[in-house]
Coordinates of C-alpha atoms and ligand atoms in Angstrom, one line a residue:
M5 CA 19.1 -1.0 -0.1
Q6 CA 20.7 -3.6 -2.1
A7 CA 19.0 -6.1 -4.4
G8 CA 21.4 -8.7 -6.0
I9 CA 21.2 -12.2 -7.4
R10 CA 23.8 -14.6 -6.5
T11 CA 24.4 -18.2 -7.6
V12 CA 25.1 -20.6 -4.8
S13 CA 26.6 -24.0 -5.2
A14 CA 25.0 -27.3 -4.1
N15 CA 27.0 -27.8 -0.8
Q16 CA 26.2 -24.1 0.4
N17 CA 26.5 -23.8 4.0
W18 CA 23.3 -22.2 5.3
D19 CA 22.9 -20.3 8.5
M20 CA 19.3 -21.7 8.7
E21 CA 17.0 -23.6 6.4
V22 CA 13.1 -23.5 6.0
D23 CA 10.7 -24.6 3.5
V24 CA 9.2 -21.2 2.9
L25 CA 11.0 -17.9 3.5
V26 CA 8.7 -14.9 3.5
V27 CA 10.4 -11.4 2.5
G28 CA 8.4 -8.8 4.3
A29 CA 5.9 -8.6 7.0
G30 CA 3.0 -6.7 5.7
G31 CA -0.5 -8.0 4.9
C32 CA 1.0 -10.2 2.1
G33 CA 3.7 -11.5 4.1
L34 CA 1.7 -12.2 7.2
A35 CA -1.2 -14.0 5.3
A36 CA 1.5 -16.0 3.2
A37 CA 3.1 -17.2 6.4
I38 CA 0.0 -18.3 8.0
C39 CA -1.1 -20.2 5.0
A40 CA 2.1 -21.9 4.3
H41 CA 2.4 -22.8 8.0
D42 CA -1.2 -24.2 8.2
A43 CA -0.5 -26.4 5.0
G44 CA 2.3 -28.0 6.9
A45 CA 5.4 -26.1 5.9
S46 CA 8.2 -24.5 8.1
V47 CA 8.1 -20.8 7.5
A48 CA 10.2 -17.8 8.6
I49 CA 9.4 -14.1 7.9
L50 CA 12.3 -11.5 7.6
E51 CA 11.4 -7.9 7.7
K52 CA 13.6 -4.9 6.8
R53 CA 12.2 -2.3 9.1
E54 CA 12.2 -2.2 12.9
R55 CA 8.5 -3.1 13.0
A56 CA 6.1 -5.1 11.0
G57 CA 3.1 -3.8 9.1
G58 CA 4.4 -1.6 6.2
N59 CA 1.8 0.2 4.2
S60 CA -0.8 -2.5 5.3
S61 CA -0.7 -0.7 8.7
L62 CA -1.3 2.6 7.0
S63 CA -4.2 1.6 5.1
T64 CA -7.8 1.4 6.2
G65 CA -7.6 -2.4 6.1
S66 CA -10.4 -2.7 3.7
V67 CA -10.6 -5.9 1.6
P68 CA -13.4 -6.5 -1.0
G69 CA -15.2 -9.9 -1.0
A70 CA -17.7 -10.6 -3.9
G71 CA -20.3 -13.0 -2.6
S72 CA -19.3 -13.4 1.0
R73 CA -21.6 -14.9 3.6
F74 CA -21.5 -11.5 5.3
Q75 CA -23.0 -9.9 2.2
R76 CA -25.7 -12.6 1.9
E77 CA -26.5 -11.9 5.6
A78 CA -26.8 -8.3 4.7
G79 CA -29.2 -9.1 1.6
I80 CA -26.4 -7.9 -0.8
E81 CA -26.3 -9.8 -4.0
D82 CA -22.9 -9.8 -5.4
S83 CA -20.6 -12.2 -7.5
P84 CA -17.0 -12.6 -8.9
Q85 CA -18.4 -11.9 -12.1
K86 CA -19.9 -8.6 -11.0
M87 CA -16.7 -7.6 -9.3
V88 CA -14.7 -8.3 -12.6
A89 CA -17.0 -6.2 -14.4
D90 CA -16.6 -3.4 -12.1
L91 CA -12.8 -3.7 -12.1
E92 CA -12.5 -3.9 -15.8
R93 CA -14.9 -0.8 -16.3
L94 CA -12.9 1.4 -14.1
A95 CA -9.2 -0.1 -15.1
G96 CA -9.7 -0.7 -18.7
D97 CA -6.9 -2.8 -20.1
S98 CA -4.7 -4.9 -17.7
D99 CA -1.4 -6.7 -18.7
L100 CA -2.6 -9.5 -16.4
P101 CA -6.5 -9.9 -16.9
A102 CA -6.4 -13.3 -15.5
L103 CA -5.1 -12.0 -12.3
T104 CA -8.2 -9.7 -11.9
R105 CA -10.4 -12.7 -12.4
R106 CA -8.4 -14.9 -9.9
M107 CA -8.5 -12.3 -7.2
A108 CA -12.2 -11.7 -7.6
A109 CA -12.9 -15.5 -7.6
I110 CA -11.0 -15.9 -4.2
S111 CA -12.1 -12.5 -2.5
A112 CA -15.1 -13.9 -0.8
P113 CA -13.5 -17.2 0.7
L114 CA -10.4 -14.7 1.6
C115 CA -12.5 -12.5 3.7
E116 CA -14.2 -15.4 5.4
W117 CA -10.7 -16.9 6.0
L118 CA -9.7 -13.7 7.6
V119 CA -12.5 -13.9 10.0
D120 CA -12.7 -17.4 10.7
T121 CA -9.0 -18.5 10.6
V122 CA -7.0 -15.5 11.4
G123 CA -9.6 -14.1 13.9
A124 CA -9.6 -10.6 12.2
R125 CA -12.0 -8.3 13.6
M126 CA -13.6 -7.3 10.4
A127 CA -17.1 -6.5 9.2
L128 CA -18.9 -5.8 5.9
I129 CA -19.2 -1.9 5.3
T130 CA -23.0 -1.9 4.4
D131 CA -23.7 2.0 4.6
Y132 CA -21.5 3.1 1.6
C133 CA -20.5 2.0 -1.9
H134 CA -16.9 2.5 -2.3
I135 CA -15.1 3.7 -5.5
G136 CA -15.2 1.2 -8.1
H137 CA -17.8 -1.1 -6.4
S138 CA -21.6 -1.4 -7.7
V139 CA -22.5 -2.9 -4.5
P140 CA -21.1 -2.7 -0.9
R141 CA -18.3 -5.3 -0.9
L142 CA -15.6 -3.8 1.4
H143 CA -14.9 -6.0 4.7
A144 CA -12.9 -3.8 7.0
P145 CA -11.9 -3.4 10.7
V146 CA -14.5 -1.6 12.7
S147 CA -11.9 1.2 13.4
R148 CA -11.1 1.4 9.6
R149 CA -7.4 1.1 10.8
G150 CA -5.1 -1.2 8.8
Q151 CA -3.1 -1.5 11.9
D152 CA -6.0 -3.5 13.6
L153 CA -5.9 -6.0 10.7
V154 CA -2.0 -6.1 11.0
D155 CA -2.4 -6.7 14.7
D156 CA -4.8 -9.6 14.0
L157 CA -2.5 -11.1 11.4
L158 CA 0.6 -10.7 13.8
A159 CA -1.5 -12.4 16.6
A160 CA -2.2 -15.3 14.4
V161 CA 1.5 -15.6 13.4
E162 CA 2.4 -15.5 17.0
R163 CA 0.0 -18.2 17.9
R164 CA 1.6 -20.5 15.5
D165 CA 5.1 -19.6 16.7
I166 CA 6.3 -18.6 13.1
P167 CA 9.5 -16.6 13.5
L168 CA 9.5 -13.1 12.3
A169 CA 12.6 -11.2 12.5
T170 CA 12.5 -7.4 12.1
S171 CA 15.4 -5.3 11.1
N172 CA 16.5 -8.1 8.8
A173 CA 16.6 -6.8 5.3
V174 CA 17.1 -9.4 2.5
S175 CA 19.6 -8.1 0.1
D176 CA 20.1 -10.9 -2.3
L177 CA 18.2 -13.8 -3.8
L178 CA 20.2 -16.9 -4.0
I179 CA 19.9 -19.3 -6.8
D180 CA 21.1 -22.7 -7.7
S181 CA 23.1 -23.6 -11.0
A182 CA 19.7 -24.4 -12.7
G183 CA 18.4 -21.0 -11.8
A184 CA 15.9 -22.2 -9.1
I185 CA 15.5 -20.2 -6.0
A186 CA 17.7 -21.6 -3.2
G187 CA 17.5 -19.1 -0.5
V188 CA 18.2 -15.5 0.5
A189 CA 21.1 -13.3 2.0
V190 CA 20.2 -11.0 4.8
D191 CA 21.9 -8.1 6.4
V192 CA 21.6 -8.2 10.1
P193 CA 22.9 -5.0 11.8
G194 CA 25.8 -5.5 14.2
V195 CA 25.9 -9.2 13.0
G196 CA 26.8 -8.9 9.2
R197 CA 25.3 -11.1 6.5
S198 CA 23.8 -14.5 6.9
T199 CA 22.1 -16.9 4.6
I200 CA 18.8 -18.8 4.8
G201 CA 18.1 -21.8 2.6
A202 CA 14.5 -22.1 1.5
G203 CA 12.5 -24.4 -1.1
A204 CA 10.5 -21.3 -1.8
V205 CA 10.8 -17.5 -1.4
I206 CA 7.8 -15.3 -1.3
L207 CA 8.3 -11.7 -2.2
A208 CA 5.9 -9.7 0.0
C209 CA 8.2 -6.6 0.2
N210 CA 5.6 -4.3 -1.6
G211 CA 6.3 -2.1 -4.5
F212 CA 8.6 0.8 -5.2
A213 CA 6.8 4.1 -4.3
A214 CA 9.8 5.0 -1.9
N215 CA 12.2 4.7 -4.6
R216 CA 12.3 8.1 -6.5
E217 CA 14.2 6.6 -9.5
L218 CA 11.9 3.8 -10.1
V219 CA 8.9 6.2 -9.6
A220 CA 10.2 8.6 -12.3
R221 CA 10.9 5.6 -14.6
Y222 CA 7.5 3.8 -14.4
C223 CA 4.9 6.4 -12.9
G224 CA 6.3 9.5 -14.1
E225 CA 2.9 11.5 -14.0
I226 CA 2.9 11.3 -10.1
A227 CA 6.7 11.5 -9.7
G228 CA 6.5 15.1 -8.2
A229 CA 4.0 14.0 -5.3
E230 CA 5.1 13.2 -1.9
Y231 CA 5.2 9.5 -0.8
F232 CA 2.9 9.1 2.2
G233 CA 3.5 5.3 2.6
A234 CA 5.8 3.1 4.6
L235 CA 9.5 3.6 3.9
G236 CA 10.3 0.0 3.1
S237 CA 8.8 0.0 -0.4
E238 CA 12.0 0.7 -2.2
G239 CA 11.4 -1.6 -5.2
E240 CA 13.7 -4.8 -4.5
A241 CA 11.2 -7.1 -6.0
V242 CA 11.3 -5.3 -9.5
M243 CA 15.1 -5.1 -9.2
W244 CA 15.4 -8.9 -8.6
G245 CA 12.8 -9.6 -11.1
E246 CA 14.6 -7.7 -13.7
Q247 CA 17.8 -9.7 -13.1
L248 CA 16.0 -13.1 -13.2
G249 CA 14.1 -12.1 -16.4
A250 CA 10.8 -12.0 -14.7
R251 CA 7.9 -10.3 -16.8
L252 CA 6.8 -6.9 -15.2
G253 CA 3.0 -6.0 -15.5
N254 CA 0.8 -2.9 -15.1
M255 CA 4.1 -0.9 -14.1
Q256 CA 2.4 2.6 -14.7
A257 CA -0.4 1.8 -12.2
Y258 CA -0.4 3.5 -8.8
Q259 CA -2.6 4.7 -6.0
G260 CA -2.7 8.4 -5.4
Y261 CA -4.6 10.6 -2.9
A262 CA -5.8 13.8 -3.7
A263 CA -6.3 15.2 -0.3
V264 CA -3.5 14.7 2.3
A265 CA -4.2 17.4 5.0
Y266 CA -1.5 19.9 4.8
P267 CA 0.7 20.4 7.2
H268 CA -0.8 17.4 9.4
G269 CA -0.1 14.6 7.0
S270 CA -3.1 12.7 7.7
L271 CA -5.9 12.0 5.0
L272 CA -8.6 14.3 4.7
S273 CA -11.5 11.7 4.2
W274 CA -12.6 11.7 0.7
T275 CA -16.1 11.3 2.1
T276 CA -15.9 15.0 2.5
I277 CA -15.7 15.3 -1.4
E278 CA -18.0 12.4 -2.4
K279 CA -20.8 13.8 -0.1
G280 CA -20.6 17.0 -1.9
G281 CA -17.4 18.9 -1.2
V282 CA -15.1 20.6 -3.8
L283 CA -11.5 21.3 -4.3
V284 CA -10.4 24.8 -5.3
N285 CA -7.0 26.2 -6.0
A286 CA -5.2 29.2 -4.7
H287 CA -7.4 31.5 -7.2
G288 CA -10.6 30.1 -5.5
E289 CA -11.4 28.0 -8.8
R290 CA -12.2 24.5 -9.1
F291 CA -10.0 22.8 -11.5
G292 CA -11.3 19.5 -12.5
N293 CA -14.2 16.8 -12.0
E294 CA -13.8 15.6 -8.4
D295 CA -16.0 12.4 -9.7
L296 CA -12.6 11.0 -11.0
G297 CA -12.1 9.8 -7.3
Y298 CA -9.2 10.3 -4.6
S299 CA -6.5 8.3 -6.5
A300 CA -7.0 9.7 -10.2
Y301 CA -7.7 13.2 -9.0
A302 CA -4.3 13.4 -7.1
R303 CA -2.7 14.0 -10.5
E304 CA -5.0 16.9 -11.3
V305 CA -4.2 18.4 -7.8
L306 CA -0.3 18.1 -8.6
A307 CA -0.8 19.8 -12.0
Q308 CA -2.0 22.9 -10.2
Q309 CA 1.5 23.6 -8.7
Q310 CA -0.2 25.8 -6.2
N311 CA -2.1 25.5 -3.1
V312 CA -5.3 23.7 -2.9
Y313 CA -8.1 23.5 -0.5
A314 CA -11.1 21.3 0.1
I315 CA -14.3 22.9 1.1
F316 CA -17.6 21.4 2.3
D317 CA -20.3 22.1 4.8
D318 CA -21.3 21.1 8.3
R319 CA -23.6 18.3 7.4
I320 CA -20.7 16.8 5.5
K321 CA -18.3 17.3 8.1
D322 CA -20.6 15.6 10.6
I323 CA -20.8 12.4 8.3
A324 CA -17.1 12.3 7.9
S325 CA -16.4 12.8 11.7
K326 CA -17.6 9.2 12.1
E327 CA -14.2 8.2 10.8
E328 CA -11.5 8.1 13.3
E329 CA -8.9 9.8 11.5
F330 CA -11.0 12.7 10.1
A331 CA -12.2 13.2 13.8
E332 CA -8.6 13.3 14.9
L333 CA -7.7 15.9 12.2
V334 CA -10.6 18.0 13.4
N335 CA -9.5 17.8 17.1
L336 CA -6.0 18.7 15.9
G337 CA -7.2 21.9 14.4
G338 CA -6.6 20.8 10.8
L339 CA -9.8 22.3 9.5
K340 CA -11.0 25.9 9.7
S341 CA -14.6 27.0 9.4
A342 CA -16.6 30.3 8.8
D343 CA -20.3 31.3 8.5
S344 CA -19.8 33.1 5.1
I345 CA -17.7 32.6 2.1
D346 CA -16.1 36.0 2.8
A347 CA -14.8 34.8 6.0
L348 CA -13.9 31.4 4.8
A349 CA -11.9 32.9 2.1
R350 CA -10.0 34.9 4.7
C351 CA -8.8 31.7 6.4
F352 CA -6.3 31.2 3.7
D353 CA -6.2 34.4 2.0
L354 CA -8.1 33.2 -1.0
P355 CA -9.9 35.9 -3.4
A356 CA -13.4 36.1 -1.9
A357 CA -15.1 37.2 -4.9
T358 CA -13.8 34.3 -7.1
L359 CA -14.5 31.7 -4.5
A360 CA -18.1 33.1 -4.2
R361 CA -18.5 32.8 -7.9
T362 CA -17.0 29.3 -8.1
L363 CA -19.3 28.0 -5.2
D364 CA -22.4 29.7 -6.6
A365 CA -21.8 27.9 -10.1
Y366 CA -21.1 24.6 -8.3
N367 CA -24.3 24.9 -6.1
E368 CA -26.4 25.9 -9.3
A369 CA -25.1 22.6 -10.8
A370 CA -25.8 20.5 -7.7
A371 CA -29.4 21.9 -7.7
Q372 CA -29.7 20.7 -11.2
R373 CA -30.3 24.2 -12.5
S374 CA -27.4 24.0 -14.8
A375 CA -24.8 21.6 -16.1
D376 CA -21.5 21.5 -14.1
P377 CA -18.9 23.1 -16.3
L378 CA -16.3 20.6 -15.2
G379 CA -18.5 17.6 -15.9
R380 CA -19.5 16.4 -12.3
D381 CA -22.6 14.7 -12.1
R382 CA -22.6 13.3 -8.4
F383 CA -23.2 15.9 -5.8
G384 CA -24.0 14.1 -2.6
L385 CA -25.7 16.5 -0.2
A386 CA -24.6 19.7 -2.2
P387 CA -25.8 22.5 -2.8
L388 CA -23.5 23.5 0.0
S389 CA -25.3 25.5 2.8
G390 CA -24.7 26.7 6.3
R391 CA -21.5 26.6 8.0
L392 CA -18.5 25.9 5.6
W393 CA -15.4 24.1 6.4
I394 CA -12.0 24.5 4.7
C395 CA -8.7 22.4 4.7
R396 CA -5.7 22.9 2.9
V397 CA -4.5 19.6 1.0
T398 CA -1.6 18.2 -1.0
P399 CA -1.5 15.3 -3.3
G400 CA 0.2 12.0 -2.2
L401 CA 1.4 8.8 -3.7
F402 CA 0.4 5.9 -1.5
H403 CA 1.6 2.9 -3.4
T404 CA 2.6 1.6 -6.7
Q405 CA 0.4 -1.2 -8.2
G406 CA 2.6 -2.6 -11.0
G407 CA 5.2 -5.3 -10.2
L408 CA 6.2 -9.0 -11.1
A409 CA 3.6 -10.8 -13.3
V410 CA 2.3 -13.9 -11.7
D411 CA 0.2 -17.0 -12.4
D412 CA -2.8 -18.2 -10.7
N413 CA -0.9 -19.5 -7.9
A414 CA 1.3 -16.4 -7.3
R415 CA 4.4 -18.0 -9.0
V416 CA 6.6 -15.3 -10.7
I417 CA 6.6 -15.9 -14.4
R418 CA 9.0 -14.9 -17.2
A419 CA 7.9 -13.3 -20.4
D420 CA 7.2 -16.7 -22.0
G421 CA 5.0 -17.5 -19.3
S422 CA 7.2 -20.2 -17.7
A423 CA 7.7 -20.0 -13.8
I424 CA 10.8 -19.2 -12.0
A425 CA 11.2 -22.2 -9.9
G426 CA 10.5 -21.5 -6.2
L427 CA 9.7 -17.7 -6.6
F428 CA 6.3 -16.2 -5.5
A429 CA 5.1 -12.8 -5.4
G430 CA 2.1 -10.9 -3.9
G431 CA 0.8 -7.5 -2.9
G432 CA 2.8 -4.4 -4.1
A433 CA 5.7 -6.7 -5.3
A434 CA 3.4 -8.2 -7.9
A435 CA 1.4 -6.7 -10.9
G436 CA -1.8 -5.5 -9.5
I437 CA -5.4 -5.5 -10.6
S438 CA -6.0 -1.8 -11.3
G439 CA -5.1 -2.0 -15.0
R440 CA -2.1 -0.2 -16.7
A441 CA -3.3 3.3 -16.7
G442 CA -2.1 5.5 -14.0
A443 CA -4.3 5.9 -11.1
R444 CA -7.7 5.8 -12.8
G445 CA -8.0 2.1 -12.4
Y446 CA -7.7 2.0 -8.6
A447 CA -10.8 0.5 -6.9
S448 CA -11.1 0.7 -3.1
G449 CA -9.4 -2.3 -1.6
N450 CA -7.5 -3.4 -4.8
G451 CA -4.1 -3.0 -2.9
L452 CA -5.0 -5.2 0.0
L453 CA -6.8 -7.8 -2.0
S454 CA -3.8 -8.5 -4.1
A455 CA -1.7 -8.5 -0.9
I456 CA -3.6 -10.9 1.1
G457 CA -5.0 -12.8 -1.8
L458 CA -1.8 -13.5 -3.4
G459 CA -0.1 -14.0 0.0
Y460 CA -2.8 -16.6 0.7
L461 CA -2.2 -18.3 -2.7
A462 CA 1.6 -18.0 -2.5
G463 CA 1.5 -19.5 1.0
L464 CA -0.5 -22.6 0.0
E465 CA 1.4 -23.2 -3.3
A466 CA 4.8 -22.8 -1.7
A467 CA 3.9 -25.2 1.1
R468 CA 2.5 -27.7 -1.4
L469 CA 5.8 -27.4 -3.5
T470 CA 8.3 -27.7 -0.6
T471 CA 6.4 -30.3 1.4
E472 CA 5.8 -32.6 -1.5
R473 CA 9.5 -32.2 -2.4
A474 CA 10.4 -33.3 1.2
Ligands
FAD17 C1 -2.1 5.6 3.5 C2 -2.6 4.5 2.7 C3 -3.8 4.2 2.7 C4 -4.0 2.8 1.9 N1 -5.5 2.4 1.9 C5 -5.7 1.2 1.4 C6 -7.0 0.7 1.6 O1 -8.1 1.0 2.2 N2 -7.4 -0.4 0.8 C7 -6.3 -1.1 0.1 O2 -6.6 -2.0 -0.6 N3 -5.0 -0.6 -0.1 C8 -4.7 0.6 0.5 N4 -3.5 1.0 0.4 C9 -2.7 0.2 -0.3 C10 -2.2 -1.0 0.6 O3 -1.7 -0.5 2.0 C11 -1.0 -1.9 0.0 O4 -1.5 -2.1 -1.3 C12 -1.0 -3.1 0.7 O5 -0.7 -2.8 2.2 C13 0.4 -3.7 0.2 O6 0.6 -4.8 1.1 P1 2.0 -5.6 1.1 O7 2.0 -6.6 2.2 O8 2.4 -5.8 -0.3 O9 3.2 -4.4 1.6 P2 3.4 -3.8 3.0 O10 2.2 -3.9 3.8 O11 4.1 -2.6 2.6 O12 4.6 -4.8 3.5 C14 5.7 -4.9 2.8 C15 6.8 -5.1 4.0 O13 8.0 -5.6 3.4 C16 9.0 -5.0 3.9 N5 10.3 -4.9 3.0 C17 10.4 -4.3 2.0 N6 11.6 -4.6 1.3 C18 12.0 -5.7 2.2 C19 13.4 -6.4 2.1 N7 14.3 -6.2 1.3 N8 13.6 -7.4 3.1 C20 12.7 -7.5 4.2 N9 11.4 -6.9 4.1 C21 11.3 -5.8 3.3 C22 8.6 -3.7 4.2 O14 9.3 -2.9 5.1 C23 7.1 -3.8 4.7 O15 7.0 -4.1 5.9 C24 -3.2 2.3 1.3 C25 -1.9 2.6 1.3 C26 -1.6 3.8 1.9 C27 -0.1 4.1 2.0

């Protein structure tokens, strides 16, 4: 992976020219390309990997929309103000508070645009309030698979004949003598390097979670966790931004996941914990307050430096089984079950007496007969009863949230607030809306909202800029 900046002359010979060049074909890049095209610009998308989708494909495809018509139809009262309050309560300070307000403001029209213009097969999730949301506001594919959302975006790109070249890694940003973006250089396997001239470049190449050095530099607390996202997130946007004097924002923020099923590598649905399950270590002891949520709790799991297990009961397993990925994990034999705590402990050679004491104390707290020693106060269906299920889990890093600071139209800005002419960023490439503090600020859907939301805004503004200029 290379991420250089080169200055080109006014009479540069381009291999191809477009109004808007999009770097990366995940949620952000595909949305940006559709918007820029619909606003009248010529567009092309370059994707480093052999297939489009990136982390967006791996996600659950959930996008928050505060005040959408789908919420109104379901009788749910919501507003951007309510969403900003929710996000700020969870995330605390942000390097870019205006971005949080901007994303909340466009979230509802964005979900409607996805359904009406893109043709995304999405629906409001009404049965469940996700982490960080005071009302149900996530709109997601019925399957809860990001791949479906990506497929719908790709179909919309295809219908518009927007060129999308995979296995085309952008290696350099090319600037003119005044420092404005003029195009990109691309590495094409077997062909060599080519250059594409563009009036605007949209960085939709995600964050730096696959780049160990950048993760250690900016998100040290999770540096020991395995990365479970797509391999393309190698941090080029940050590296280009640093060279161009761009401001970086919220660099410590990341999304973790406390319960990746081991050794299967699929997610153990956090529903299992929210509905009353617990996590215990190899000594059979709980070690923290699971109410922290799947992202913030990843750090606590990592800190154990030993095997960790999720435990829940049959009723909870039945609820989680409605989610495809969980059902698949069950079918693959990723969970074990037993009728007694002794037998459950034997599944993984855990100390049975300690495990029994741990579960008794937890059940007492869940039954409101004592306070939970670890401070948990949401117990779902617990006390746990009947048949118990157990799954070994490891902590994972899903994506980084910090990146290039952008203005209200997704233009990349410098420390003094001035925009770098012709450069846009969205999604993981841009500073996120989860605050600046580790994983605690991540509310469900924050990643895709800033991907698709900033992609949408970048596409519109880049098209306006380049078509007006023409
Ligand atoms: C397992 C998992 C579950 C998640 N669940 C959710 C969820 O439910 N809701 C949510 O909001 N977020 C979720 N996230 C986070 C979410 O997926 C990301 O925040 C979001 O997809 C980022 O979108 P993006 O378009 O910025 O990046 P991506 O979708 O990763 O797309 C970036 C693309 O750019 C390409 N690229 C990189 N560098 C270059 C280059 N130099 N040249 C050309 N192409 C390049 C990459 O290969 C990639 O295809 C999850 C993440 C993971 C890993």
